[in-house]
PDB file of C-alpha atoms in Angstrom:
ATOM      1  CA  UNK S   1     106.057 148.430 133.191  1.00  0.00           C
ATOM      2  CA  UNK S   2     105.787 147.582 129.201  1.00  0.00           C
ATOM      3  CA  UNK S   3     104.292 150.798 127.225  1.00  0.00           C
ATOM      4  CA  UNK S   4     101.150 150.195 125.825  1.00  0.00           C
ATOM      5  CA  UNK S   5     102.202 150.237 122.420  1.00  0.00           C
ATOM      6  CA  UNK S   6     104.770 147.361 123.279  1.00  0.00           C
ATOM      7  CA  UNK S   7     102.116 145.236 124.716  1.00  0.00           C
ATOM      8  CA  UNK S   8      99.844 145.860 121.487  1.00  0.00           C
ATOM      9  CA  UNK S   9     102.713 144.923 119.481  1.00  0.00           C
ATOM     10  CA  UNK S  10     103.003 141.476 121.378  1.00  0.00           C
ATOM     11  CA  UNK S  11      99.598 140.706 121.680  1.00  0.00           C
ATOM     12  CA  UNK S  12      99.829 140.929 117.625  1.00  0.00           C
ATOM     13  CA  UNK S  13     102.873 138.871 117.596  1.00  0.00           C
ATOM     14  CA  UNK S  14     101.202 136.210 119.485  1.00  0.00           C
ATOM     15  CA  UNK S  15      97.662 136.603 117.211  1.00  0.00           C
ATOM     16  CA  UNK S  16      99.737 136.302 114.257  1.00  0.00           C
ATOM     17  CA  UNK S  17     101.330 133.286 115.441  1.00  0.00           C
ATOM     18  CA  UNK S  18      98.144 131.599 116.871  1.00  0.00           C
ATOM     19  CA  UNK S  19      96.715 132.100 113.174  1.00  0.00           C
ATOM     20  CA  UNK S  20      99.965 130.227 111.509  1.00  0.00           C
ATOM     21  CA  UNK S  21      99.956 127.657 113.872  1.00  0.00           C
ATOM     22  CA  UNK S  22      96.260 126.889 113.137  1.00  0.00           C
ATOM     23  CA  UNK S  23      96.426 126.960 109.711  1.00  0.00           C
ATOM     24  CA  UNK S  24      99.387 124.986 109.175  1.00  0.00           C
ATOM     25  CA  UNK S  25      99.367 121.212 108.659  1.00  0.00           C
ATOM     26  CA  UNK S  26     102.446 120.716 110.361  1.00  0.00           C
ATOM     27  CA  UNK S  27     105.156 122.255 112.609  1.00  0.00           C
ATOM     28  CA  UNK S  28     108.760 121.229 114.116  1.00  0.00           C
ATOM     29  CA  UNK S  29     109.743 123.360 116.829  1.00  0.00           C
ATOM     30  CA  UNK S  30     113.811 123.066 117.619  1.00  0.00           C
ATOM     31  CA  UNK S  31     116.577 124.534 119.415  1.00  0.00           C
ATOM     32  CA  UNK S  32     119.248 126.343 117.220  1.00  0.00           C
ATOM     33  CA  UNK S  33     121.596 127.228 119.874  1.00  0.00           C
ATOM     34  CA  UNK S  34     124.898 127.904 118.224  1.00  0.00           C
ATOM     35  CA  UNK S  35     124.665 127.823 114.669  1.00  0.00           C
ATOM     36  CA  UNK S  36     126.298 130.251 112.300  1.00  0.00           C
ATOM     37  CA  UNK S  37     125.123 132.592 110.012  1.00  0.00           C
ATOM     38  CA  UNK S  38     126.380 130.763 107.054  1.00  0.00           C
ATOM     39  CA  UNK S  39     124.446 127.684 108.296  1.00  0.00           C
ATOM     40  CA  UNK S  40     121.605 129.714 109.283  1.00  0.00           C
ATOM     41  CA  UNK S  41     120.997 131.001 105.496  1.00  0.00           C
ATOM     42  CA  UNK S  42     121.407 128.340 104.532  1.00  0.00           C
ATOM     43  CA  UNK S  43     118.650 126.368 106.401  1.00  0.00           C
ATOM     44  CA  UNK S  44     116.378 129.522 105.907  1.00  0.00           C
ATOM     45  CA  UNK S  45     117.050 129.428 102.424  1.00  0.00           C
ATOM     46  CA  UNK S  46     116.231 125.349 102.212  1.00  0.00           C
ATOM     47  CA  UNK S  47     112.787 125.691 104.311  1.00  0.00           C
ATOM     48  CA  UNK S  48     111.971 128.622 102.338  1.00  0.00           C
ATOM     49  CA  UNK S  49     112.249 127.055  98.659  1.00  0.00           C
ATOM     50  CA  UNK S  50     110.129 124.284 100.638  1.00  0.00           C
ATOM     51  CA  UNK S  51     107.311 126.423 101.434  1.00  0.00           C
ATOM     52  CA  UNK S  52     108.119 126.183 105.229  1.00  0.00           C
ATOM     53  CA  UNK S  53     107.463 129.441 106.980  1.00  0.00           C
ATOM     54  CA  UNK S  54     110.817 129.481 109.835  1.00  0.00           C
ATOM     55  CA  UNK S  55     110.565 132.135 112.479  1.00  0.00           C
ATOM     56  CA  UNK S  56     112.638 132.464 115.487  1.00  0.00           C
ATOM     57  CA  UNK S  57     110.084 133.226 118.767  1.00  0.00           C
ATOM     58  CA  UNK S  58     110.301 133.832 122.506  1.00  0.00           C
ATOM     59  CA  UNK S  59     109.529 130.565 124.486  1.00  0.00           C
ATOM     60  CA  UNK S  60     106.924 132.968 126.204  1.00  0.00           C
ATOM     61  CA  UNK S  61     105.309 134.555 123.141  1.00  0.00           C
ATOM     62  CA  UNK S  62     104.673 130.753 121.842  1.00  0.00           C
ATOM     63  CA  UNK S  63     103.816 129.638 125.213  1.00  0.00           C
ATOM     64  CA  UNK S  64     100.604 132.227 124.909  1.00  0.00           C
ATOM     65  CA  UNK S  65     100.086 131.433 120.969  1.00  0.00           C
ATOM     66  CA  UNK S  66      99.370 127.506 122.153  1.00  0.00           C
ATOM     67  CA  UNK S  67      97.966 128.239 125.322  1.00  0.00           C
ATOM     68  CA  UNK S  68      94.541 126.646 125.685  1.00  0.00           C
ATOM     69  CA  UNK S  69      94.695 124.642 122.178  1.00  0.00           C
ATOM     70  CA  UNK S  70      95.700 121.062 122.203  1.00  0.00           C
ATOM     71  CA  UNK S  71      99.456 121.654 121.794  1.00  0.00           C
ATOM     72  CA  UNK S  72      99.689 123.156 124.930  1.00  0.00           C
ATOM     73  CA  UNK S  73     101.473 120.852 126.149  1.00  0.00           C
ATOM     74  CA  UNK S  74     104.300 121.938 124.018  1.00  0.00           C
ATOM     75  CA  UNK S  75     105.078 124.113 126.561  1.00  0.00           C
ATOM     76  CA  UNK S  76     107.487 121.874 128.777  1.00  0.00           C
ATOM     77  CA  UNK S  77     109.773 121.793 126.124  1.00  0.00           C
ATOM     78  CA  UNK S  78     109.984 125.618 125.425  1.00  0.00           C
ATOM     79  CA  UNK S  79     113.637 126.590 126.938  1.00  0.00           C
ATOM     80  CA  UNK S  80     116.575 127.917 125.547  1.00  0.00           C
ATOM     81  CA  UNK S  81     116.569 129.481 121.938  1.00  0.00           C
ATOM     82  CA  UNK S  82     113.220 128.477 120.067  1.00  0.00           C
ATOM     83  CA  UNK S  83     111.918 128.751 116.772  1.00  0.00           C
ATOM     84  CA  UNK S  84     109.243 126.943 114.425  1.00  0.00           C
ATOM     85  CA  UNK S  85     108.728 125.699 111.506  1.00  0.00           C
ATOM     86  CA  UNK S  86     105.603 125.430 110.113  1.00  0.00           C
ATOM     87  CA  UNK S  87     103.822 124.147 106.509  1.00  0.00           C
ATOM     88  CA  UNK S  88     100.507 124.484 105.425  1.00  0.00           C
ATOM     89  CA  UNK S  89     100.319 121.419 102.969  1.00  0.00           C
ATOM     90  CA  UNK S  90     103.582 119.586 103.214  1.00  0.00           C
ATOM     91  CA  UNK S  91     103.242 117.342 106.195  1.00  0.00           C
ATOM     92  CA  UNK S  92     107.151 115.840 105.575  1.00  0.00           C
ATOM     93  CA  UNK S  93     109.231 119.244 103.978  1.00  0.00           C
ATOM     94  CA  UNK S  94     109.962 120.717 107.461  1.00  0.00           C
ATOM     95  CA  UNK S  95     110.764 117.359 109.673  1.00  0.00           C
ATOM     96  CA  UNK S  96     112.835 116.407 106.725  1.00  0.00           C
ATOM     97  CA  UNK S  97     115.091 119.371 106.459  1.00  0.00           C
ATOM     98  CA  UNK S  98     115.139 120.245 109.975  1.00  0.00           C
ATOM     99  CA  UNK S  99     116.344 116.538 110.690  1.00  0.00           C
ATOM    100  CA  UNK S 100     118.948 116.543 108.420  1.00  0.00           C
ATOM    101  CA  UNK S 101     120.189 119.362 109.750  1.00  0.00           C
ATOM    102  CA  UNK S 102     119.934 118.434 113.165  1.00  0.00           C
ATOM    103  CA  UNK S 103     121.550 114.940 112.338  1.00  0.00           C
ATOM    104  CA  UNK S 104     125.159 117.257 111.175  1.00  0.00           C
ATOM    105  CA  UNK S 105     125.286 118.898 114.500  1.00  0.00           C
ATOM    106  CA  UNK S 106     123.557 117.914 117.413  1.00  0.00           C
ATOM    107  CA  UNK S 107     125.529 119.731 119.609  1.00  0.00           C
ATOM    108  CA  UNK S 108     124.237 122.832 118.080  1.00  0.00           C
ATOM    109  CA  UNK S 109     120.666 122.440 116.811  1.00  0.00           C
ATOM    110  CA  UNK S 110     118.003 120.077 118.134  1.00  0.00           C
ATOM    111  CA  UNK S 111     114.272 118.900 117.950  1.00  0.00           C
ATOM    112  CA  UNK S 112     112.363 119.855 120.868  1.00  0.00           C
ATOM    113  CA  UNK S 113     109.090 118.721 119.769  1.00  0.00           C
ATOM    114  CA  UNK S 114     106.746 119.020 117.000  1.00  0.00           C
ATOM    115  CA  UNK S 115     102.808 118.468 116.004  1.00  0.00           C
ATOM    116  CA  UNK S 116     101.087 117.116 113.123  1.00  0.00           C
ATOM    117  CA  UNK S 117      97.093 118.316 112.001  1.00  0.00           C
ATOM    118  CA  UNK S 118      96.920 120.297 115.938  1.00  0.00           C
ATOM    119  CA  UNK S 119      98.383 117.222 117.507  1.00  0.00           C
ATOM    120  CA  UNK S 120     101.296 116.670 119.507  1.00  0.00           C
ATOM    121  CA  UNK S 121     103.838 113.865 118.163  1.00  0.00           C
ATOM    122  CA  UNK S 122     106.442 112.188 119.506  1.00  0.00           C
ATOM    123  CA  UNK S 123     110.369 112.813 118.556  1.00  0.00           C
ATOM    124  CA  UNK S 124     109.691 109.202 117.179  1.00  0.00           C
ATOM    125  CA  UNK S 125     107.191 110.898 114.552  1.00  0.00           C
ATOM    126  CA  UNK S 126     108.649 113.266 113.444  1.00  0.00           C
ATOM    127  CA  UNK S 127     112.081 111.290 112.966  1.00  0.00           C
ATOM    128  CA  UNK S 128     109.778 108.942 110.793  1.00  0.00           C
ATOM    129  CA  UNK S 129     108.182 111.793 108.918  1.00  0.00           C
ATOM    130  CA  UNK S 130     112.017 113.143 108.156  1.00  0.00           C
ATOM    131  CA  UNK S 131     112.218 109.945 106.340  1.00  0.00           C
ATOM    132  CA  UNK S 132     108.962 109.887 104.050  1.00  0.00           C
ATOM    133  CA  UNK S 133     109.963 110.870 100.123  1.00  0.00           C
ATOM    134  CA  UNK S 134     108.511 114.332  99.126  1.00  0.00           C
ATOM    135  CA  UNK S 135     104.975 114.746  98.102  1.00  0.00           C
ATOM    136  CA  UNK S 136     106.074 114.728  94.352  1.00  0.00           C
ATOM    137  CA  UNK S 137     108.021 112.046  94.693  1.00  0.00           C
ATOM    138  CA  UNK S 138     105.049 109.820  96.473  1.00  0.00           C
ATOM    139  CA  UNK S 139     102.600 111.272  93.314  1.00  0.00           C
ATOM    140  CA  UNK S 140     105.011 109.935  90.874  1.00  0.00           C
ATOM    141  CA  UNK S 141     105.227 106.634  92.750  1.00  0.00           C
ATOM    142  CA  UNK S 142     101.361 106.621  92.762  1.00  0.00           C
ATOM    143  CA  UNK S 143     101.433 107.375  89.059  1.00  0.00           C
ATOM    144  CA  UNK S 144     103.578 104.376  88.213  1.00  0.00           C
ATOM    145  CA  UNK S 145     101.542 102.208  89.925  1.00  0.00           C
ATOM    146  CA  UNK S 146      98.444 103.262  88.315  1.00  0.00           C
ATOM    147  CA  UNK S 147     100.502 103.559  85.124  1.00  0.00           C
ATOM    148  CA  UNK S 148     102.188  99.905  85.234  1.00  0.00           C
ATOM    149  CA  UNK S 149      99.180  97.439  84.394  1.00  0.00           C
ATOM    150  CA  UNK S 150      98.773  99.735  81.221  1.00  0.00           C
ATOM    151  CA  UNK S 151     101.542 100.067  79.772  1.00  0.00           C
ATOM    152  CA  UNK S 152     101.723  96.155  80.238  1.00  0.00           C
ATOM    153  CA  UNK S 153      98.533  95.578  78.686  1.00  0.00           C
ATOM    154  CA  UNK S 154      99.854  98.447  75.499  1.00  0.00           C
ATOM    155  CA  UNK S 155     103.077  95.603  75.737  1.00  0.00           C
ATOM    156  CA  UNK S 156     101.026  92.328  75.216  1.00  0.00           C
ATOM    157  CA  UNK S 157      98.552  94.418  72.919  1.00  0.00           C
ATOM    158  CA  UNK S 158     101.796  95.090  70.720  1.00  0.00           C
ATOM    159  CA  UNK S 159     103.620  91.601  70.700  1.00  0.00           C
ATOM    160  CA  UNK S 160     100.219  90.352  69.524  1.00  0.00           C
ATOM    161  CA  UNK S 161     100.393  93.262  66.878  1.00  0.00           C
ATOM    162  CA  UNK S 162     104.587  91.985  66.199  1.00  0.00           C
ATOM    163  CA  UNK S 163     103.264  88.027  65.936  1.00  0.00           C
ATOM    164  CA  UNK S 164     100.722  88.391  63.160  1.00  0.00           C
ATOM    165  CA  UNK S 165     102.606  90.547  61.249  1.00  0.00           C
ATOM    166  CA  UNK S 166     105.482  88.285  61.287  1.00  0.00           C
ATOM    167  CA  UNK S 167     103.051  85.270  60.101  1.00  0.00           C
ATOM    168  CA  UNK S 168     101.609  87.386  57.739  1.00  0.00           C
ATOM    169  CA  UNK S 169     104.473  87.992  55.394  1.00  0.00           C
ATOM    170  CA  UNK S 170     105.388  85.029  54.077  1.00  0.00           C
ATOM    171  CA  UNK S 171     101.269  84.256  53.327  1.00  0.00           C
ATOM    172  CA  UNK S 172     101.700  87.859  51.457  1.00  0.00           C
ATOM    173  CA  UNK S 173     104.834  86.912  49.515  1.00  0.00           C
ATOM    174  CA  UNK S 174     103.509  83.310  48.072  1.00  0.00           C
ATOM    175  CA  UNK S 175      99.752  85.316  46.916  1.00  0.00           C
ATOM    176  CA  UNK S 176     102.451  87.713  44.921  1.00  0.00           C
ATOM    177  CA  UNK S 177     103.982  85.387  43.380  1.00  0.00           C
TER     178      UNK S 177
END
């Protein structure tokens, strides 16, 4: 029988991760069976700089974390080694990374499942997420949109500008003379 200060110290485990789960925007949950250290920093390192929070859990601890929320059914998939990845405002930095590095080595590290704002998603989804550009990269695509019709507008604006002054000069040189 657990002491009680064990139990205590799970039942925290399992309120912290409750609390990321719900206030995260996103999370991957995969199967890392196998991979090396070196590959292991290096992913940790990747997710980090991303703002994705990676922690390794017991299927059971996460089982009780999503039990009676609408990713419980999660649980099927929660065998093996776990761990999760979750973001609080990048919906595509963790299914991106993860799926890269899932793509190297299957063999060794896999997607189990995933959710998206508390709702379950499809391997599908989250294989289509992996794709999306970054958020800055979708900004600065918004930007260029918005930005496009005026700078062609500045364009015409200026040719106008370029035509009279051209027509202008020789009117200027014949008054001088």
């Amino acid at each position: 029988m657990p002491s009680v200060a064990v139990l205590e110290q799970k039942k925290k485990l399992v309120a912290d991760l409750s609390a990321e789960i719900a206030e995260s925007c996103t999370g991957v949950v995969v199967d890392y069976r196998g991979i090396n250290v070196a590959d292991d920093t290096q992913l940790r390192k990747e997710l980090r700089e991303a703002g994705v929070k990676y922690t390794v859990v017991k299927n059971t601890l996460l089982k009780l974390a999503i039990q009676g929320t609408s990713l419980e059914s999660m649980s099927e998939c929660l065998e093996g080694t776990t761990a999760i990845a979750t973001c609080k405002d990048d919906y595509v930095a963790a299914a991106r990374i993860l799926s890269k590095y899932a793509a190297k080595d299957k063999e060794k590290f896999n997607i189990k499942s995933g959710y998206l704002d508390g709702e379950v998603i499809s391997l599908e989804k989250i294989d289509s997420l992996a794709k999306l550009p970054s958020r800055e990269v979708l900004l600065a695509t918004v930007c260029n949109v918005f930005n496009a019709p005026i700078a062609s507008f500045a364009r015409a604006v200026q040719a106008i500008v370029d035509k009279q002054g051209e027509g202008e000069a020789p009117a200027a040189e014949e008054a001088a003379e």
